[in-house]
């Protein structure tokens, strides 16, 4: 199947490109001599009118032969060379344009298959965030932002992302009541996978609620005495089912009395560490009442959400060197409290080269109290191979939690066709922007030449994406189609962009280039493309045989 995926990927990309040139030439009444699907000896050939259509023996793409692009001449003025500049521009640009149009079609088909989207309903609110300070609560439905109606969660995300430091007015529905809240997103520095750094807004909300997964750090707490431990999933409290952590807090916060808890606990299967068996457990929790210096009473159970409990530490990572271990509870970064792992990740990514002060708590042995530990930690850049055998540099901290998110509210899509079309164009625009930035980084040297891939990389990409399923394959097809379209616009002779370069030179000189000058330009382009091809093949060999 991998070979089939490869042939299909490359074949469709090249065929769409050549089809663009073909259609533009036909519409402008420029003579098309041949349109071929595949290369080599023709298996099937038929002539319809003046154009010869054929299927080649090697089904890898195709080509279109237009009169006048090479050295052919004509007597009726229908050659490419005899046409006015605007017509030649249309024919040349039609190939890359077809490659840029294909993703729009692919994205439209994929988005049109969606029937529901995450609703504009708050799943959870992060403590200390802008949303929490504004009084927004889990379950709130956002109706409007700055007077503009919203229905989907992605609309909330977009409004917050583009408004760092700008006050937003939210119209909210809660338990049948409608009211307004004002909040200002904080500036958040985000480092994308391609290394691009962007500043966007963040208010501290999630669409999916936090599942009731608990952590226990105090060995002498009521929770520890009741037999509860980090990683237990609470199912019910006093017979009342709980769906998220807020439900647990609500049930436990009512009274300081004996409470019956049902939970699930995972047990590893010997020899199969990836799979756990879930077993039900029962705990009889007796909370304690604590009184502070101001005589305020507080119910204490020792139960905490598992969000900031470390589940995995990579050996040899900065977190490992700092002394962090599974089961530890991360408390603060640079003496600023962190209540959610997302906040920790974002603060680390914002300053990749900084040395941070990390504070965490570690459970004591038996009934011994937990101890508080500190260490300095500096992230490192490490080169890793991704699933396509491509070397990428990733910022490594080396510790992570293991907390699943619940399922947020969903809502039916209104106007599915319009929605799919809008998303198709916006996603294509984002892909073009990302690809263009990647080309610029290669030209400026910010991205090394080793990032270029050749036929083996293309084969690997087709195989991996195809084996994941058709959705994944189509997404990769859209991505590479944009890549091919942009590459062909580069001002390199032998490419479509090379034709545009020639047109520009001729326009500046106000006379056409001589045949000999054209030959020299074509030779220079051929040499340059040959060198790039050699580099790409060399990268493939090093990537797949020597890494």
mmCIF file with all atom_site columns, C-alpha atoms in Angstrom, residues 92-191:
data_model
loop_
_atom_site.group_PDB
_atom_site.id
_atom_site.type_symbol
_atom_site.label_atom_id
_atom_site.label_alt_id
_atom_site.label_comp_id
_atom_site.label_asym_id
_atom_site.label_entity_id
_atom_site.label_seq_id
_atom_site.pdbx_PDB_ins_code
_atom_site.Cartn_x
_atom_site.Cartn_y
_atom_site.Cartn_z
_atom_site.occupancy
_atom_site.B_iso_or_equiv
_atom_site.pdbx_formal_charge
_atom_site.auth_seq_id
_atom_site.auth_comp_id
_atom_site.auth_asym_id
_atom_site.auth_atom_id
_atom_site.pdbx_PDB_model_num
ATOM 1   C CA . UNK A 1 92  ? 2.082   30.195 -16.431 1.00 0.00 ? 92  UNK A CA 1
ATOM 2   C CA . UNK A 1 93  ? 0.315   31.046 -13.165 1.00 0.00 ? 93  UNK A CA 1
ATOM 3   C CA . UNK A 1 94  ? -2.493  28.550 -13.764 1.00 0.00 ? 94  UNK A CA 1
ATOM 4   C CA . UNK A 1 95  ? -0.312  25.599 -12.707 1.00 0.00 ? 95  UNK A CA 1
ATOM 5   C CA . UNK A 1 96  ? 0.684   26.936 -9.268  1.00 0.00 ? 96  UNK A CA 1
ATOM 6   C CA . UNK A 1 97  ? -2.848  28.349 -8.858  1.00 0.00 ? 97  UNK A CA 1
ATOM 7   C CA . UNK A 1 98  ? -4.285  24.853 -9.376  1.00 0.00 ? 98  UNK A CA 1
ATOM 8   C CA . UNK A 1 99  ? -1.984  23.531 -6.647  1.00 0.00 ? 99  UNK A CA 1
ATOM 9   C CA . UNK A 1 100 ? -3.153  26.298 -4.306  1.00 0.00 ? 100 UNK A CA 1
ATOM 10  C CA . UNK A 1 101 ? -6.795  25.651 -5.179  1.00 0.00 ? 101 UNK A CA 1
ATOM 11  C CA . UNK A 1 102 ? -6.604  21.904 -4.480  1.00 0.00 ? 102 UNK A CA 1
ATOM 12  C CA . UNK A 1 103 ? -6.227  22.414 -0.681  1.00 0.00 ? 103 UNK A CA 1
ATOM 13  C CA . UNK A 1 104 ? -9.353  24.589 -0.689  1.00 0.00 ? 104 UNK A CA 1
ATOM 14  C CA . UNK A 1 105 ? -11.295 21.708 -2.222  1.00 0.00 ? 105 UNK A CA 1
ATOM 15  C CA . UNK A 1 106 ? -9.777  19.144 0.158   1.00 0.00 ? 106 UNK A CA 1
ATOM 16  C CA . UNK A 1 107 ? -10.432 21.237 3.259   1.00 0.00 ? 107 UNK A CA 1
ATOM 17  C CA . UNK A 1 108 ? -13.971 21.981 2.098   1.00 0.00 ? 108 UNK A CA 1
ATOM 18  C CA . UNK A 1 109 ? -14.738 18.260 1.717   1.00 0.00 ? 109 UNK A CA 1
ATOM 19  C CA . UNK A 1 110 ? -13.270 17.467 5.149   1.00 0.00 ? 110 UNK A CA 1
ATOM 20  C CA . UNK A 1 111 ? -14.994 20.327 6.968   1.00 0.00 ? 111 UNK A CA 1
ATOM 21  C CA . UNK A 1 112 ? -18.287 19.668 5.197   1.00 0.00 ? 112 UNK A CA 1
ATOM 22  C CA . UNK A 1 113 ? -18.307 16.242 6.843   1.00 0.00 ? 113 UNK A CA 1
ATOM 23  C CA . UNK A 1 114 ? -18.505 17.825 10.304  1.00 0.00 ? 114 UNK A CA 1
ATOM 24  C CA . UNK A 1 115 ? -21.969 18.046 11.829  1.00 0.00 ? 115 UNK A CA 1
ATOM 25  C CA . UNK A 1 116 ? -21.125 19.377 15.300  1.00 0.00 ? 116 UNK A CA 1
ATOM 26  C CA . UNK A 1 117 ? -18.538 21.633 16.885  1.00 0.00 ? 117 UNK A CA 1
ATOM 27  C CA . UNK A 1 118 ? -17.452 22.384 20.457  1.00 0.00 ? 118 UNK A CA 1
ATOM 28  C CA . UNK A 1 119 ? -20.013 24.825 21.846  1.00 0.00 ? 119 UNK A CA 1
ATOM 29  C CA . UNK A 1 120 ? -19.220 28.222 23.366  1.00 0.00 ? 120 UNK A CA 1
ATOM 30  C CA . UNK A 1 121 ? -19.619 26.771 26.865  1.00 0.00 ? 121 UNK A CA 1
ATOM 31  C CA . UNK A 1 122 ? -16.926 27.096 29.544  1.00 0.00 ? 122 UNK A CA 1
ATOM 32  C CA . UNK A 1 123 ? -15.722 23.659 30.646  1.00 0.00 ? 123 UNK A CA 1
ATOM 33  C CA . UNK A 1 124 ? -13.392 24.833 33.392  1.00 0.00 ? 124 UNK A CA 1
ATOM 34  C CA . UNK A 1 125 ? -11.789 28.017 34.682  1.00 0.00 ? 125 UNK A CA 1
ATOM 35  C CA . UNK A 1 126 ? -8.120  28.133 35.650  1.00 0.00 ? 126 UNK A CA 1
ATOM 36  C CA . UNK A 1 127 ? -7.481  29.533 39.111  1.00 0.00 ? 127 UNK A CA 1
ATOM 37  C CA . UNK A 1 128 ? -5.871  32.965 39.094  1.00 0.00 ? 128 UNK A CA 1
ATOM 38  C CA . UNK A 1 129 ? -6.573  33.625 35.410  1.00 0.00 ? 129 UNK A CA 1
ATOM 39  C CA . UNK A 1 130 ? -8.349  36.605 33.880  1.00 0.00 ? 130 UNK A CA 1
ATOM 40  C CA . UNK A 1 131 ? -11.576 34.623 33.534  1.00 0.00 ? 131 UNK A CA 1
ATOM 41  C CA . UNK A 1 132 ? -11.537 33.570 37.202  1.00 0.00 ? 132 UNK A CA 1
ATOM 42  C CA . UNK A 1 133 ? -10.958 37.169 38.308  1.00 0.00 ? 133 UNK A CA 1
ATOM 43  C CA . UNK A 1 134 ? -13.885 38.284 36.141  1.00 0.00 ? 134 UNK A CA 1
ATOM 44  C CA . UNK A 1 135 ? -16.213 35.848 37.887  1.00 0.00 ? 135 UNK A CA 1
ATOM 45  C CA . UNK A 1 136 ? -16.685 33.435 34.988  1.00 0.00 ? 136 UNK A CA 1
ATOM 46  C CA . UNK A 1 137 ? -17.655 29.935 36.089  1.00 0.00 ? 137 UNK A CA 1
ATOM 47  C CA . UNK A 1 138 ? -17.684 26.439 34.526  1.00 0.00 ? 138 UNK A CA 1
ATOM 48  C CA . UNK A 1 139 ? -20.910 25.876 32.626  1.00 0.00 ? 139 UNK A CA 1
ATOM 49  C CA . UNK A 1 140 ? -21.290 29.511 31.556  1.00 0.00 ? 140 UNK A CA 1
ATOM 50  C CA . UNK A 1 141 ? -22.414 29.884 27.939  1.00 0.00 ? 141 UNK A CA 1
ATOM 51  C CA . UNK A 1 142 ? -20.855 32.802 26.070  1.00 0.00 ? 142 UNK A CA 1
ATOM 52  C CA . UNK A 1 143 ? -23.458 34.507 23.871  1.00 0.00 ? 143 UNK A CA 1
ATOM 53  C CA . UNK A 1 144 ? -21.531 37.534 22.598  1.00 0.00 ? 144 UNK A CA 1
ATOM 54  C CA . UNK A 1 145 ? -18.023 38.978 22.612  1.00 0.00 ? 145 UNK A CA 1
ATOM 55  C CA . UNK A 1 146 ? -17.812 42.738 22.096  1.00 0.00 ? 146 UNK A CA 1
ATOM 56  C CA . UNK A 1 147 ? -21.347 42.716 20.708  1.00 0.00 ? 147 UNK A CA 1
ATOM 57  C CA . UNK A 1 148 ? -20.686 39.963 18.185  1.00 0.00 ? 148 UNK A CA 1
ATOM 58  C CA . UNK A 1 149 ? -22.690 36.752 18.582  1.00 0.00 ? 149 UNK A CA 1
ATOM 59  C CA . UNK A 1 150 ? -20.693 33.571 19.148  1.00 0.00 ? 150 UNK A CA 1
ATOM 60  C CA . UNK A 1 151 ? -21.856 29.966 18.913  1.00 0.00 ? 151 UNK A CA 1
ATOM 61  C CA . UNK A 1 152 ? -18.693 27.884 18.769  1.00 0.00 ? 152 UNK A CA 1
ATOM 62  C CA . UNK A 1 153 ? -15.712 27.507 21.081  1.00 0.00 ? 153 UNK A CA 1
ATOM 63  C CA . UNK A 1 154 ? -13.282 28.311 18.270  1.00 0.00 ? 154 UNK A CA 1
ATOM 64  C CA . UNK A 1 155 ? -14.839 31.786 18.049  1.00 0.00 ? 155 UNK A CA 1
ATOM 65  C CA . UNK A 1 156 ? -13.985 32.387 21.712  1.00 0.00 ? 156 UNK A CA 1
ATOM 66  C CA . UNK A 1 157 ? -10.438 31.137 21.129  1.00 0.00 ? 157 UNK A CA 1
ATOM 67  C CA . UNK A 1 158 ? -9.960  33.401 18.105  1.00 0.00 ? 158 UNK A CA 1
ATOM 68  C CA . UNK A 1 159 ? -11.271 36.483 19.916  1.00 0.00 ? 159 UNK A CA 1
ATOM 69  C CA . UNK A 1 160 ? -9.021  35.870 22.936  1.00 0.00 ? 160 UNK A CA 1
ATOM 70  C CA . UNK A 1 161 ? -5.926  35.049 20.861  1.00 0.00 ? 161 UNK A CA 1
ATOM 71  C CA . UNK A 1 162 ? -6.046  38.274 18.883  1.00 0.00 ? 162 UNK A CA 1
ATOM 72  C CA . UNK A 1 163 ? -6.724  40.529 21.909  1.00 0.00 ? 163 UNK A CA 1
ATOM 73  C CA . UNK A 1 164 ? -3.732  40.439 24.282  1.00 0.00 ? 164 UNK A CA 1
ATOM 74  C CA . UNK A 1 165 ? -3.977  43.408 26.636  1.00 0.00 ? 165 UNK A CA 1
ATOM 75  C CA . UNK A 1 166 ? -7.340  44.489 25.209  1.00 0.00 ? 166 UNK A CA 1
ATOM 76  C CA . UNK A 1 167 ? -10.478 44.439 27.355  1.00 0.00 ? 167 UNK A CA 1
ATOM 77  C CA . UNK A 1 168 ? -13.251 42.165 26.072  1.00 0.00 ? 168 UNK A CA 1
ATOM 78  C CA . UNK A 1 169 ? -16.941 42.431 26.897  1.00 0.00 ? 169 UNK A CA 1
ATOM 79  C CA . UNK A 1 170 ? -18.636 39.039 27.268  1.00 0.00 ? 170 UNK A CA 1
ATOM 80  C CA . UNK A 1 171 ? -22.373 38.479 27.371  1.00 0.00 ? 171 UNK A CA 1
ATOM 81  C CA . UNK A 1 172 ? -22.976 35.300 29.358  1.00 0.00 ? 172 UNK A CA 1
ATOM 82  C CA . UNK A 1 173 ? -25.905 33.016 30.136  1.00 0.00 ? 173 UNK A CA 1
ATOM 83  C CA . UNK A 1 174 ? -25.904 31.141 33.467  1.00 0.00 ? 174 UNK A CA 1
ATOM 84  C CA . UNK A 1 175 ? -28.875 29.220 34.895  1.00 0.00 ? 175 UNK A CA 1
ATOM 85  C CA . UNK A 1 176 ? -31.353 31.182 32.783  1.00 0.00 ? 176 UNK A CA 1
ATOM 86  C CA . UNK A 1 177 ? -29.880 34.584 33.651  1.00 0.00 ? 177 UNK A CA 1
ATOM 87  C CA . UNK A 1 178 ? -28.015 36.773 31.147  1.00 0.00 ? 178 UNK A CA 1
ATOM 88  C CA . UNK A 1 179 ? -25.356 39.231 32.286  1.00 0.00 ? 179 UNK A CA 1
ATOM 89  C CA . UNK A 1 180 ? -22.078 40.825 31.195  1.00 0.00 ? 180 UNK A CA 1
ATOM 90  C CA . UNK A 1 181 ? -18.508 40.313 32.292  1.00 0.00 ? 181 UNK A CA 1
ATOM 91  C CA . UNK A 1 182 ? -15.346 42.204 31.348  1.00 0.00 ? 182 UNK A CA 1
ATOM 92  C CA . UNK A 1 183 ? -11.904 40.665 31.167  1.00 0.00 ? 183 UNK A CA 1
ATOM 93  C CA . UNK A 1 184 ? -8.515  41.468 29.656  1.00 0.00 ? 184 UNK A CA 1
ATOM 94  C CA . UNK A 1 185 ? -6.458  38.621 28.118  1.00 0.00 ? 185 UNK A CA 1
ATOM 95  C CA . UNK A 1 186 ? -2.866  38.540 29.292  1.00 0.00 ? 186 UNK A CA 1
ATOM 96  C CA . UNK A 1 187 ? -0.029  38.443 26.768  1.00 0.00 ? 187 UNK A CA 1
ATOM 97  C CA . UNK A 1 188 ? 1.192   34.914 26.181  1.00 0.00 ? 188 UNK A CA 1
ATOM 98  C CA . UNK A 1 189 ? 4.270   34.016 24.114  1.00 0.00 ? 189 UNK A CA 1
ATOM 99  C CA . UNK A 1 190 ? 3.737   30.847 22.094  1.00 0.00 ? 190 UNK A CA 1
ATOM 100 C CA . UNK A 1 191 ? 6.503   28.997 20.278  1.00 0.00 ? 191 UNK A CA 1
#
